[in-house]
CSV table of C-alpha atoms in Angstrom, one decimal:
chain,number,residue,atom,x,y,z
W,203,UNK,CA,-192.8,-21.8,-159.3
W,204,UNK,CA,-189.8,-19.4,-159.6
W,205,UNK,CA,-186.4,-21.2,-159.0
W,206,UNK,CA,-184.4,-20.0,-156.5
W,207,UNK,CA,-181.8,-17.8,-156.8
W,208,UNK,CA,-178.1,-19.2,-156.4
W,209,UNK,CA,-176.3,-18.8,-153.8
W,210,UNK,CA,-173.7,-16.1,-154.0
W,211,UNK,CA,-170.4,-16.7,-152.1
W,212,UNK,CA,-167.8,-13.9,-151.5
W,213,UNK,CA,-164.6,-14.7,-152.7
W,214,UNK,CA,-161.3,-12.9,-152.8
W,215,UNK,CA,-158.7,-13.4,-156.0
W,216,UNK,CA,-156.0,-15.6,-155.5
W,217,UNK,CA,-153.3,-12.5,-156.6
W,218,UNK,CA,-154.4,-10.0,-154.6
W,219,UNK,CA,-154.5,-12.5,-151.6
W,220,UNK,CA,-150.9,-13.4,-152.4
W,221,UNK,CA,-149.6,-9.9,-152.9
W,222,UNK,CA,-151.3,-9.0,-149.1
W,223,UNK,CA,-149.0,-12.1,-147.8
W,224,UNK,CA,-145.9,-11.3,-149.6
W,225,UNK,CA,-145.9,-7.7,-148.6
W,226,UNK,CA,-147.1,-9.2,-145.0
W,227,UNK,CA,-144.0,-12.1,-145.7
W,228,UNK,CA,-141.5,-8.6,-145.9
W,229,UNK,CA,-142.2,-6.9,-142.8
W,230,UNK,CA,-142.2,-10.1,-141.0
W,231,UNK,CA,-138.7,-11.1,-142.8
W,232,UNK,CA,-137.0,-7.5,-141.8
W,233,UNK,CA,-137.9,-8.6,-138.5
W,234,UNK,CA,-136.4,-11.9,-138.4
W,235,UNK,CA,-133.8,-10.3,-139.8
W,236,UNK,CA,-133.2,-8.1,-136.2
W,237,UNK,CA,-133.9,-11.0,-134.1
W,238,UNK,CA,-131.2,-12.9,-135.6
W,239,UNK,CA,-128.7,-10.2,-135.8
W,240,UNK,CA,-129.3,-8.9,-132.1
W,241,UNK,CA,-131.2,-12.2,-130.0
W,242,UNK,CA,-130.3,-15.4,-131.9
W,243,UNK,CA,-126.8,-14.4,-132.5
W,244,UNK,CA,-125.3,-13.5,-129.0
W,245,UNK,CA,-127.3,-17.3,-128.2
W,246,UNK,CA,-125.4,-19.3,-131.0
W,247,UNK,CA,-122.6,-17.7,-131.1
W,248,UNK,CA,-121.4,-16.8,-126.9
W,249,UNK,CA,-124.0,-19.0,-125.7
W,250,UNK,CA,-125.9,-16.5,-124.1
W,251,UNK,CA,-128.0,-13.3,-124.8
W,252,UNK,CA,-127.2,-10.1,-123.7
W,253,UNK,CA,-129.6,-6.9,-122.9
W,254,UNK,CA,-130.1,-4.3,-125.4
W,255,UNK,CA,-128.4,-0.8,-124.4
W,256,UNK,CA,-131.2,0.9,-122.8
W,257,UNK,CA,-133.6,-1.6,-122.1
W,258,UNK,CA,-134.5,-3.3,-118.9
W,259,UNK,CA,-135.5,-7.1,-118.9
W,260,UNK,CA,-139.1,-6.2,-117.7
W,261,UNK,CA,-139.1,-3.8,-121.2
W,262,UNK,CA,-137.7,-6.4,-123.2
W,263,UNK,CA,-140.2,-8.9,-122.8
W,264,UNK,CA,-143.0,-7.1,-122.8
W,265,UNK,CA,-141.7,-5.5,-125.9
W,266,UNK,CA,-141.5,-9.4,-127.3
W,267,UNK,CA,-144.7,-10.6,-126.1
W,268,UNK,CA,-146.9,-7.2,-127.3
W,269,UNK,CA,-145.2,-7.6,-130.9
W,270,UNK,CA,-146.1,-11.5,-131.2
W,271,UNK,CA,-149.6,-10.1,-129.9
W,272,UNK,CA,-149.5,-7.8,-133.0
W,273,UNK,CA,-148.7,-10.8,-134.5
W,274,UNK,CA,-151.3,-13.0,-134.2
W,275,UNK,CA,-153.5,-10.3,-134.7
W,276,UNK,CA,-152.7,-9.8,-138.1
W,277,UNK,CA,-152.3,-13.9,-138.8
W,278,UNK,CA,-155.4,-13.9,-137.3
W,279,UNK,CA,-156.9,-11.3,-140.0
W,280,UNK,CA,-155.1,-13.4,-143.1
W,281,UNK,CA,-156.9,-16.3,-141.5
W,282,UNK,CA,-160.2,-14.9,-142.3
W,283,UNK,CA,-159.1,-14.0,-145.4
W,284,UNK,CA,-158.1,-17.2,-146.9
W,285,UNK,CA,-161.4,-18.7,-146.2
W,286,UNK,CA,-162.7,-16.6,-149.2
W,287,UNK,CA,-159.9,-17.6,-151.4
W,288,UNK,CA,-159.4,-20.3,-153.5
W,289,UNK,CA,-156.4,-22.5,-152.6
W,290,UNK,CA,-153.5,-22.5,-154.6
W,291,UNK,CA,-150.0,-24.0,-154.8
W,292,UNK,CA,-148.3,-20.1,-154.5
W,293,UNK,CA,-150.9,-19.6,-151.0
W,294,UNK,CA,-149.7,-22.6,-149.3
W,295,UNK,CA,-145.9,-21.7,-150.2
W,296,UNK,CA,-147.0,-18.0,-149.1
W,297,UNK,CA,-148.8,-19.4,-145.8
W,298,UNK,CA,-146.0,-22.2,-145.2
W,299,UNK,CA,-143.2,-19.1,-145.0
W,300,UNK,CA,-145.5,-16.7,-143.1
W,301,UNK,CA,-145.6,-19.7,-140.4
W,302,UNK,CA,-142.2,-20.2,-140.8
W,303,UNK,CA,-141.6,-16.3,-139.9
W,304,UNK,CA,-144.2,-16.1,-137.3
W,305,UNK,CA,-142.5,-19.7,-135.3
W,306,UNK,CA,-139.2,-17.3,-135.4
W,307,UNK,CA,-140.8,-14.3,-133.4
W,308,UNK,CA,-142.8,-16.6,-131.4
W,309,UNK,CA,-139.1,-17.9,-130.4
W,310,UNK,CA,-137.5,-14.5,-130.2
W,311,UNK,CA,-140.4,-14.1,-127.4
W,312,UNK,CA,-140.4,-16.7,-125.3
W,313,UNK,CA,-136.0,-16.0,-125.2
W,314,UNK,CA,-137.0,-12.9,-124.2
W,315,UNK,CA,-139.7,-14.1,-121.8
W,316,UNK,CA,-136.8,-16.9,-120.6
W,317,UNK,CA,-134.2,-13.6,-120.0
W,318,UNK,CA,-137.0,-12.0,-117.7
W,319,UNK,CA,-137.7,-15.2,-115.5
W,320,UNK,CA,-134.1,-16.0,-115.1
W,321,UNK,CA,-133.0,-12.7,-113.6
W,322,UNK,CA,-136.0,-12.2,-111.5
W,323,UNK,CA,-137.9,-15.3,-111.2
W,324,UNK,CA,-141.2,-16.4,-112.0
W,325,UNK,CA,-144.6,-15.0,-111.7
W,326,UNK,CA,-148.3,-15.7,-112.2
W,327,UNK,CA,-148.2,-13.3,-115.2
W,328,UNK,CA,-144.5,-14.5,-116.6
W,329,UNK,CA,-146.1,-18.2,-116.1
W,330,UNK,CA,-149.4,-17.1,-117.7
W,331,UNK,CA,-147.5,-15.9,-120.9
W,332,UNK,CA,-145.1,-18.2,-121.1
W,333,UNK,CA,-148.4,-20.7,-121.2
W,334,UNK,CA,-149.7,-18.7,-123.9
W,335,UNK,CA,-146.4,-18.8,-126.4
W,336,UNK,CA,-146.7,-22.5,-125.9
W,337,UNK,CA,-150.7,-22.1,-126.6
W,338,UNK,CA,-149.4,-20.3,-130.2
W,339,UNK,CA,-146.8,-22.8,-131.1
W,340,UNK,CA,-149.2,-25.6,-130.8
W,341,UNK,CA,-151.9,-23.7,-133.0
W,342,UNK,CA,-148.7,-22.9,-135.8
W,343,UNK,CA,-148.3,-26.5,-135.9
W,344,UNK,CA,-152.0,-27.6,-135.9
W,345,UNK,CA,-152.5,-24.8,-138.6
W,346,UNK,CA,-149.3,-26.3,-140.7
W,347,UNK,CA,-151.1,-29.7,-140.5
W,348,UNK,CA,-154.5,-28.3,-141.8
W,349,UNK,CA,-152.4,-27.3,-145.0
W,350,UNK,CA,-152.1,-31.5,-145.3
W,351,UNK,CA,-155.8,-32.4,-144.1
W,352,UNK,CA,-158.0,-30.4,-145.4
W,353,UNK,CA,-160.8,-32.4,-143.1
W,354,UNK,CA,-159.3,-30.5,-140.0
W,355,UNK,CA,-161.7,-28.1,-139.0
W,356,UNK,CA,-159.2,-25.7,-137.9
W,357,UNK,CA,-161.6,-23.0,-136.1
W,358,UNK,CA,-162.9,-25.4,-134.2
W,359,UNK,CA,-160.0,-27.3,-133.1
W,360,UNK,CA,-157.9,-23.8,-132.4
W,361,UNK,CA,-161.3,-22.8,-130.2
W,362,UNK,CA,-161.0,-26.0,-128.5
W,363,UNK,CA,-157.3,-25.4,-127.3
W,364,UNK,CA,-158.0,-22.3,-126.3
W,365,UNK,CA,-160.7,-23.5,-123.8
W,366,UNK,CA,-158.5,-26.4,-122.6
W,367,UNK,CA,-155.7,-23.7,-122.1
W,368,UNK,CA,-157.9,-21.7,-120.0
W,369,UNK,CA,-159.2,-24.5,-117.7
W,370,UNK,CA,-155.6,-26.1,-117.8
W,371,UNK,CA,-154.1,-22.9,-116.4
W,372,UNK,CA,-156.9,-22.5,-113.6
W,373,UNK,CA,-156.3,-25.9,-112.5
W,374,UNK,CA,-152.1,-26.0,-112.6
W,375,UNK,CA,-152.5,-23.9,-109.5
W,376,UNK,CA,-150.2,-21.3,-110.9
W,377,UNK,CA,-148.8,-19.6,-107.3
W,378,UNK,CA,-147.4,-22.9,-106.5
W,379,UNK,CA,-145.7,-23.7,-109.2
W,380,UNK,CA,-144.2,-20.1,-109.5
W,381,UNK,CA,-143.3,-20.7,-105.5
W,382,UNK,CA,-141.7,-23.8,-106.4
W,383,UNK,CA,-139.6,-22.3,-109.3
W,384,UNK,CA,-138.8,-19.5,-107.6
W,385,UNK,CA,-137.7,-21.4,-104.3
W,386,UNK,CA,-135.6,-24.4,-106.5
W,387,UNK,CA,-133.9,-21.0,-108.2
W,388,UNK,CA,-133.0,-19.3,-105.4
W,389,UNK,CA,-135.6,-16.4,-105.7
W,390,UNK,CA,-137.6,-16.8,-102.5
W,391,UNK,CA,-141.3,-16.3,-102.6
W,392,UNK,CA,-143.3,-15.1,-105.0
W,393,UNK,CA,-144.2,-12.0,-102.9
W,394,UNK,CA,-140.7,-10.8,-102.5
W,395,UNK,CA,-140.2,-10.3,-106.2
W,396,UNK,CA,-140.2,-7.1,-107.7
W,397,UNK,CA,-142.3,-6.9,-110.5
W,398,UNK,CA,-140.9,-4.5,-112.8
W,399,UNK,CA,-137.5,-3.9,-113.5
């Protein structure tokens, strides 16, 4: 009888893997770059964060959360990538930096978010996101320790979170605890808040 033919597995080289996350690494660096010159530097340096010229809060944050959506999009891409390529000491420093990068405008977000909620209080779709930036933090650090164990099955575990997010935020009762906030703030019900400003 015939052997069977070997199975063929699709890889990806190493280099061309590597350039995709420095040239990634560079656009995500210029942007850091902003964040710290405009966001992080009013924060460390008057001790607050001030309003871009010609942007409203409700602009600003959405402007923040849609880019760290962009974001994990394209992580989310290099993700499925790498499981074609052979691991190398250059791809974990590569992958270690573009985590580092990604932590920063997952930050820059949620400041963002914070500016948003503390001029006009909280609602069910501030508390949702806000959830969710805490949702990608945890994944950056479970995806740092995968780096270590190499036993982790990281899809899995990431898929996991994600369903235990969802059924966490159903069950937090979300209107109550944006009544609560609002009412310990000084806001009033959630009703009365204007949406979009």
């Amino acid at each position: 009888p015939a052997s069977p033919l070997p199975e063929r597995r699709i890889t990806l080289g190493t280099t061309t893997t590597i350039v995709v996350l420095l040239m990634t690494l560079l656009v995500y660096a210029l942007f850091c770059v902003v964040q710290f010159r405009f966001l992080f530097a009013g924060l460390f340096m008057n001790g607050s964060i001030a309003l871009p010229d010609g942007l409203t809060y409700s602009d600003y944050a959405r402007n923040g959360f849609f880019q760290l959506l962009a974001v994990t999009a394209i992580n989310l891409t290099i993700a499925v990538a790498l499981t074609f390529t052979p691991r190398t000491r250059s791809l974990t420093v590569s992958l270690i930096a573009l985590m580092t990068e990604t932590a920063i405008m997952l930050v820059s977000a949620a400041l963002r978010l914070g500016l948003y909620i503390d001029a006009y209080g909280l609602t069910w779709l501030r508390y949702v996101s806000m959830t969710f930036i805490a949702l990608l933090a945890v994944a950056i650090l479970l995806c740092l320790v995968r780096l270590k164990v190499q036993r982790l099955p990281l899809i899995a575990t990431l898929v996991a979170l994600f369903i235990v997010w969802y059924v966490a935020l159903g069950f937090s009762n979300p209107y109550w605890i944006c009544e609560t906030y609002n009412a310990f703030h000084g806001f009033g019900t959630v009703a009365s808040i204007q949406p979009i400003r």
